[in-house]
PDB file of N, CA and C in Angstrom:
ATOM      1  N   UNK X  26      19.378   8.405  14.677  1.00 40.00           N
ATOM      2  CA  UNK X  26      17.933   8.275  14.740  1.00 40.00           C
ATOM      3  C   UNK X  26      17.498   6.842  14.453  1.00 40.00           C
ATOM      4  N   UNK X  27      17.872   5.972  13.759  1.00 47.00           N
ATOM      5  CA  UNK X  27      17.809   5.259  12.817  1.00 47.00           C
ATOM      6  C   UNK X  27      17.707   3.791  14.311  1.00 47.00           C
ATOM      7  N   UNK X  28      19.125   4.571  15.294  1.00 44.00           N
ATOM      8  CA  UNK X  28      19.644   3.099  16.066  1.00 44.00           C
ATOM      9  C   UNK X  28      18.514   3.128  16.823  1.00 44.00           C
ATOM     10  N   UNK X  29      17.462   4.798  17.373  1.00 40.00           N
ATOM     11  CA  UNK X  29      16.850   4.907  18.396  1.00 40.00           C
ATOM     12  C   UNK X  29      15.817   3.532  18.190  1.00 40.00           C
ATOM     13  N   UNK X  30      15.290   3.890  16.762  1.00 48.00           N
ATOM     14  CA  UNK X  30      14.119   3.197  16.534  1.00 48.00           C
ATOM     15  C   UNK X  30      14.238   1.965  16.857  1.00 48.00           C
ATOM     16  N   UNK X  31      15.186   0.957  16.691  1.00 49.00           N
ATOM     17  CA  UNK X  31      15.909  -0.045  16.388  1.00 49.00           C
ATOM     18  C   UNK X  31      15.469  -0.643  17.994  1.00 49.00           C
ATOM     19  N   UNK X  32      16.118   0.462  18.778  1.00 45.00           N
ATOM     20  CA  UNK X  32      15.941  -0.012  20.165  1.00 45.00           C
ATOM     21  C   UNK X  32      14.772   0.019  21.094  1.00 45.00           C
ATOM     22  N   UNK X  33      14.192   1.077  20.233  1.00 45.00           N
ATOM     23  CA  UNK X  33      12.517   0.953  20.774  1.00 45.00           C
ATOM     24  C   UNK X  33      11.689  -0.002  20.320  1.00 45.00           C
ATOM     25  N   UNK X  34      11.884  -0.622  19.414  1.00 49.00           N
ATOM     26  CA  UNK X  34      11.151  -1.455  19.128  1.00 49.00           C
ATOM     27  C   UNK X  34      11.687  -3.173  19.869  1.00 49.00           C
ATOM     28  N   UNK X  35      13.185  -3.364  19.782  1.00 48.00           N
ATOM     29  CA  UNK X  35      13.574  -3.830  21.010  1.00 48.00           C
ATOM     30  C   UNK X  35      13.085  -4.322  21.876  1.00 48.00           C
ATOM     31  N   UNK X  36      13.174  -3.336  22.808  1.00 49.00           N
ATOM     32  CA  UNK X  36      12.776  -3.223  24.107  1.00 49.00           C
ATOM     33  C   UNK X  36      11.356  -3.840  24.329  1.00 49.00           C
ATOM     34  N   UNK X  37      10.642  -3.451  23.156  1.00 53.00           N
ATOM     35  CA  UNK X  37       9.338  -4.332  23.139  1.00 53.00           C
ATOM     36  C   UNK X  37       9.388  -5.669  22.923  1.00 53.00           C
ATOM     37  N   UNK X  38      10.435  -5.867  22.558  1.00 53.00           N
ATOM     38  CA  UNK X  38      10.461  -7.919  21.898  1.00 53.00           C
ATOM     39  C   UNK X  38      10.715  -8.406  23.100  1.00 53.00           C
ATOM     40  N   UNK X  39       9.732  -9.700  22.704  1.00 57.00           N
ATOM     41  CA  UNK X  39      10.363 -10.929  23.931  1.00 57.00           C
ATOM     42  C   UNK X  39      11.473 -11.420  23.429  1.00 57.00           C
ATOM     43  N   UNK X  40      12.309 -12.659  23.984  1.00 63.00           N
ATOM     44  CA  UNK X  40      13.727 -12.754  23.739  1.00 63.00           C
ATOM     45  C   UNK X  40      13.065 -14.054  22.663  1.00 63.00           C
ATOM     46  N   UNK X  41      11.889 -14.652  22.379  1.00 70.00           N
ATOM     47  CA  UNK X  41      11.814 -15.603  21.579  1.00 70.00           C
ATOM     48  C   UNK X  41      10.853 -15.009  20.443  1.00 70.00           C
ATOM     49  N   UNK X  42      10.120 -14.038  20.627  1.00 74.00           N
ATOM     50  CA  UNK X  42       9.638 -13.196  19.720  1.00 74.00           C
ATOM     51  C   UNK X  42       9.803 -12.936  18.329  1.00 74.00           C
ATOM     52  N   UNK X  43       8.930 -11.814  17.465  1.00 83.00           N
ATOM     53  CA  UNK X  43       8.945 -11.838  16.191  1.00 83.00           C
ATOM     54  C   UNK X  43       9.375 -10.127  16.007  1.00 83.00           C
ATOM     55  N   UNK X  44      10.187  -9.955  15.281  1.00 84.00           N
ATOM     56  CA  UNK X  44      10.289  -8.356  15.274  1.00 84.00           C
ATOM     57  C   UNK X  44       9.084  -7.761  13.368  1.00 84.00           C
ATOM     58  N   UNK X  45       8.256  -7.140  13.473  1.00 86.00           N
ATOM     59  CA  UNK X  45       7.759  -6.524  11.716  1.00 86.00           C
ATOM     60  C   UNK X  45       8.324  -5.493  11.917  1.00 86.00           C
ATOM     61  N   UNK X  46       9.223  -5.497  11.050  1.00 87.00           N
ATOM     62  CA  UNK X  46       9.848  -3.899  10.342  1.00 87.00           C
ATOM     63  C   UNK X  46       8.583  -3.468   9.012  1.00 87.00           C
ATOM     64  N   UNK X  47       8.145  -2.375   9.176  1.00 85.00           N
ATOM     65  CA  UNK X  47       7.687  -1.894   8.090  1.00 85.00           C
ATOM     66  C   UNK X  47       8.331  -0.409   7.410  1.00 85.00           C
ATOM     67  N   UNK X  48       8.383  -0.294   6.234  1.00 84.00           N
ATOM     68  CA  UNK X  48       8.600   0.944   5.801  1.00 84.00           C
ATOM     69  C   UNK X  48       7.758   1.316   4.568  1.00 84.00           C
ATOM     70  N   UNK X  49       6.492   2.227   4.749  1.00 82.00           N
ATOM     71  CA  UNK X  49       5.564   2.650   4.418  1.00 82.00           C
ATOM     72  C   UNK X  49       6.094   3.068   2.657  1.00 82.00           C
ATOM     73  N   UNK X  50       6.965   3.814   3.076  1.00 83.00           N
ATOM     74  CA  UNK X  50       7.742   4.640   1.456  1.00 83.00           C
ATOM     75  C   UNK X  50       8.760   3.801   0.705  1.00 83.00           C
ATOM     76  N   UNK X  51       9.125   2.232   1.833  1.00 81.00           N
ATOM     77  CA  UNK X  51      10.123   1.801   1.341  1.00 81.00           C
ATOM     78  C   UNK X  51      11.306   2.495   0.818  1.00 81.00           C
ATOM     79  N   UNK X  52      12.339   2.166  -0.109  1.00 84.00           N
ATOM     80  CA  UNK X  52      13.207   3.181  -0.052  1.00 84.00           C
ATOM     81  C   UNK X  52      13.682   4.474  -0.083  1.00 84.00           C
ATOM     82  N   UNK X  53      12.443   4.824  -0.796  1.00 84.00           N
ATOM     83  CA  UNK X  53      12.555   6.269  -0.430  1.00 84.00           C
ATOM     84  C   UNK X  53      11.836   6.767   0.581  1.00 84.00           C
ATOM     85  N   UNK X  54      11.813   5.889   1.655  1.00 80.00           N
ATOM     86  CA  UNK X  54      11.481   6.489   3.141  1.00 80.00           C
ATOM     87  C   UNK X  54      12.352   6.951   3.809  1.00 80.00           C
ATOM     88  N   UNK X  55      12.251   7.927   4.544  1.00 82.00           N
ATOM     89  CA  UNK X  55      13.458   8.803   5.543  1.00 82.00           C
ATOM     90  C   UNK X  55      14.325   7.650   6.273  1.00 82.00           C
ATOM     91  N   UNK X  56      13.185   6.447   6.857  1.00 78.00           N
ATOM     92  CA  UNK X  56      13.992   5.591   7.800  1.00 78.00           C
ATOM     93  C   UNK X  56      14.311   3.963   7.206  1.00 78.00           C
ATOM     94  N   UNK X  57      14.252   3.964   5.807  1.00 84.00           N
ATOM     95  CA  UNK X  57      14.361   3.068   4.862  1.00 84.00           C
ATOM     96  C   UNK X  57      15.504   2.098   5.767  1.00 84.00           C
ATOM     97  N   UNK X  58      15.516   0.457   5.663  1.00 86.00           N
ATOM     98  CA  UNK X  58      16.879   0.158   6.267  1.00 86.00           C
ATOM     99  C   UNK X  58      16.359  -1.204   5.586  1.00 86.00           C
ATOM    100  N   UNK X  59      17.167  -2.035   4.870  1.00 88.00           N
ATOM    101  CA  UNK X  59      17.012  -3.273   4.329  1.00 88.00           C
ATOM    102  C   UNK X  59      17.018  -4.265   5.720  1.00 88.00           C
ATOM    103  N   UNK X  60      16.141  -5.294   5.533  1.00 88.00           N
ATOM    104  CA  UNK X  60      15.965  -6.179   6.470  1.00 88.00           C
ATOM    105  C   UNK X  60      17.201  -6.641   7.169  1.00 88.00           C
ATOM    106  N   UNK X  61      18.269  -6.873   6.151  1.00 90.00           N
ATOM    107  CA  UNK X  61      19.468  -7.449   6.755  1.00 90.00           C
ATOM    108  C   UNK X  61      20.137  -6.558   7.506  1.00 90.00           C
ATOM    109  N   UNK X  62      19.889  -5.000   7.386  1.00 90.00           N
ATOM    110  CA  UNK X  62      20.474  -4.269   7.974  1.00 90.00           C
ATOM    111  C   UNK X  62      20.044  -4.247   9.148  1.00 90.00           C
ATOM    112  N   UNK X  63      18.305  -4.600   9.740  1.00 87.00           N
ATOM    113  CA  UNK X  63      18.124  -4.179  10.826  1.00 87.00           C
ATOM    114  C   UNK X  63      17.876  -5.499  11.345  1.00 87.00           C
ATOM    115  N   UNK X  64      18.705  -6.817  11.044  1.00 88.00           N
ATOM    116  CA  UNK X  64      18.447  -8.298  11.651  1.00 88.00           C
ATOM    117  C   UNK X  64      20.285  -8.105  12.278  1.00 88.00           C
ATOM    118  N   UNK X  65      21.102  -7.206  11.541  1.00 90.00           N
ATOM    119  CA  UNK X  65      22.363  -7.449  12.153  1.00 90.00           C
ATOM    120  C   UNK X  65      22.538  -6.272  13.120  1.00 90.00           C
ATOM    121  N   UNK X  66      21.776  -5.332  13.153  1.00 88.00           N
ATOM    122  CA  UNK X  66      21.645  -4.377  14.444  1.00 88.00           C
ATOM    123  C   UNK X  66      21.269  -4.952  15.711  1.00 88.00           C
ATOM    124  N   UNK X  67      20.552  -5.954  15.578  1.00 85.00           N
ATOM    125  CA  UNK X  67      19.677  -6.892  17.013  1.00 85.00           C
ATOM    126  C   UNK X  67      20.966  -7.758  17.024  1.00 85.00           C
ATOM    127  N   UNK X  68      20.675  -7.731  18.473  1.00 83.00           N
ATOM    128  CA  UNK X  68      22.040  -8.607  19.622  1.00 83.00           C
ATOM    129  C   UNK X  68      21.403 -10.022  18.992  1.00 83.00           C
ATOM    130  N   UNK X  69      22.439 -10.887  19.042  1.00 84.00           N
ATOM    131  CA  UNK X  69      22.116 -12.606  18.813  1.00 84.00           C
ATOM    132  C   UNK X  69      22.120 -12.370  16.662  1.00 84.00           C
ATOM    133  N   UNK X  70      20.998 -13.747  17.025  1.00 87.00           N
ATOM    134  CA  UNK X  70      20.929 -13.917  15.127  1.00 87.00           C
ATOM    135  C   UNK X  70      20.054 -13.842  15.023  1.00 87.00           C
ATOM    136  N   UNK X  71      19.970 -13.615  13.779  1.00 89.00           N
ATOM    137  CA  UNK X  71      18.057 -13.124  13.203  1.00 89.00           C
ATOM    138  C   UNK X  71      18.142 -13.671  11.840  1.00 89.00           C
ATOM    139  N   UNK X  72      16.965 -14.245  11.201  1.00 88.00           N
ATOM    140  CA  UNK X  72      17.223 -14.551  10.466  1.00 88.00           C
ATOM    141  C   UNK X  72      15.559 -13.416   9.725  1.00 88.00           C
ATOM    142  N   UNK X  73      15.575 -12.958   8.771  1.00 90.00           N
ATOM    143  CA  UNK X  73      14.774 -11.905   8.313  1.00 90.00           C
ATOM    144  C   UNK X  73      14.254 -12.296   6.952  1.00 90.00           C
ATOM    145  N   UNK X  74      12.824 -12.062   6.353  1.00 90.00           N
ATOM    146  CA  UNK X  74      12.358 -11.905   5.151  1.00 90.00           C
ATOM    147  C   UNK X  74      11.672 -10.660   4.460  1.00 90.00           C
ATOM    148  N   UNK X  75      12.157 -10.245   4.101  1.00 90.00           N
ATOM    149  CA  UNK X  75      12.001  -9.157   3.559  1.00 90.00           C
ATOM    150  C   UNK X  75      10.592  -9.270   2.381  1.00 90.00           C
ATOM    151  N   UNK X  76       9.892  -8.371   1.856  1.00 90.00           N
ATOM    152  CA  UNK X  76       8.696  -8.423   0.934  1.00 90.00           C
ATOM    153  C   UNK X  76       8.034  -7.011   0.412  1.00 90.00           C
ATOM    154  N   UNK X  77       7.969  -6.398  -0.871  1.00 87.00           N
ATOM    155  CA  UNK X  77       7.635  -5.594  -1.091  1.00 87.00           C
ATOM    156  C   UNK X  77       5.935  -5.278  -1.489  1.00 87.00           C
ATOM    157  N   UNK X  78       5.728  -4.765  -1.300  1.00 84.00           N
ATOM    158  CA  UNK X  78       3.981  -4.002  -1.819  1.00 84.00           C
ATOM    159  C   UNK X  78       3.885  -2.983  -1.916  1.00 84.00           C
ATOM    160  N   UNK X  79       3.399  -2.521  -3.224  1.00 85.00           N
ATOM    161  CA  UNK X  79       3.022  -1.436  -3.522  1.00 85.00           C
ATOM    162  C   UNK X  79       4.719  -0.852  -3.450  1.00 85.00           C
ATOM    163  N   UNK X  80       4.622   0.928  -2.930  1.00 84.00           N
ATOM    164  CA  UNK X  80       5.761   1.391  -2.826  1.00 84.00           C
ATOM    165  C   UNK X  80       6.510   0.829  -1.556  1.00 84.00           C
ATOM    166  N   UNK X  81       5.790   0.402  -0.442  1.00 86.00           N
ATOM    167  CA  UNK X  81       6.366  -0.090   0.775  1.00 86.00           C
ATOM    168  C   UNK X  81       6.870  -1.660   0.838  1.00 86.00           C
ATOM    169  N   UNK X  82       7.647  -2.090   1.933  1.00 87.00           N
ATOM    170  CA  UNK X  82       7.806  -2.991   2.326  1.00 87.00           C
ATOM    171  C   UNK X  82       8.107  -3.633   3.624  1.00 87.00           C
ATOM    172  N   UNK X  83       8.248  -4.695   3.473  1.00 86.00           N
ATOM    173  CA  UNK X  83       8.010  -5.040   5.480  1.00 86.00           C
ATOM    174  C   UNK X  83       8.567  -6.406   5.160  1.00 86.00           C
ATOM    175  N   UNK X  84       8.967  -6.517   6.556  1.00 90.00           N
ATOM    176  CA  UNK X  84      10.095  -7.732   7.115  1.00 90.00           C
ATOM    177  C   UNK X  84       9.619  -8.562   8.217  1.00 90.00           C
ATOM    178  N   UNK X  85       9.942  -9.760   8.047  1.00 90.00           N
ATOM    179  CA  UNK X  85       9.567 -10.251   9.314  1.00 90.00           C
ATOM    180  C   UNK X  85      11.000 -11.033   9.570  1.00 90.00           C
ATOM    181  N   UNK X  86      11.417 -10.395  11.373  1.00 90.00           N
ATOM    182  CA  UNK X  86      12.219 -11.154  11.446  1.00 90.00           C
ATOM    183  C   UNK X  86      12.412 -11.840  12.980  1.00 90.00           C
ATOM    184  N   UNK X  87      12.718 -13.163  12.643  1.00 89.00           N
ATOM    185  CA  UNK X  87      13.149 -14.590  13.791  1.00 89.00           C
ATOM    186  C   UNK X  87      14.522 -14.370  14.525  1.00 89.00           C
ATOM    187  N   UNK X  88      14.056 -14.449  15.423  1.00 87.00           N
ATOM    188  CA  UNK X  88      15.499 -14.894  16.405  1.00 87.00           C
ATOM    189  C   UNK X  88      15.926 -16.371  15.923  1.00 87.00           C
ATOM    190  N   UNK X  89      17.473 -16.836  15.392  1.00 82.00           N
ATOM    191  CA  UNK X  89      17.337 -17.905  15.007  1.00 82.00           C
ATOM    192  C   UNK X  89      17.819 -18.877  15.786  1.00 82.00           C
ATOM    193  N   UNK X  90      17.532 -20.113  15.732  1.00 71.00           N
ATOM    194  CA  UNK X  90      17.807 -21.063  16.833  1.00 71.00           C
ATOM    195  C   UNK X  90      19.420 -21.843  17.121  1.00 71.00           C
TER     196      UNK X  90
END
C-alpha cells in the first residue's frame, strides 16, 4: 500500500519538482514513513527535510543536483 502511494504521488512530480509528504498522525499514522524512507523510494536522489507539528509531520523533498 505504502509503494502505491509513493507512486501516485510520483506520477504527479515534474522531473525538477518538489515532492510534500505529509502525515497528519505522524507516527502513529497507518501510512507513517520517515522522510528518508520515502526520498530513497524515488528513482534518482532526493535530498528531504523532515519537520514536526503538533502530532503530525511533513517533508519537503528536492531532487538533488
Amino acid at each position: 500500500m505504502r509503494e502505491a502511494i509513493l507512486v501516485a504521488h510520483h506520477e504527479r512530480q515534474a522531473p525538477d519538482g518538489v515532492l510534500l509528504w505529509i502525515n497528519q498522525l505522524g507516527e502513529d499514522g497507518p501510512f507513517y514513513l520517515p522522510a528518508d524512507d520515502v526520498a530513497a523510494a524515488l528513482p534518482g536522489q532526493w535530498r528531504a527535510i523532515e519537520v514536526r507539528a503538533g502530532w503530525g509531520s511533513w517533508a519537503v523533498l528536492r531532487r538533488a543536483c
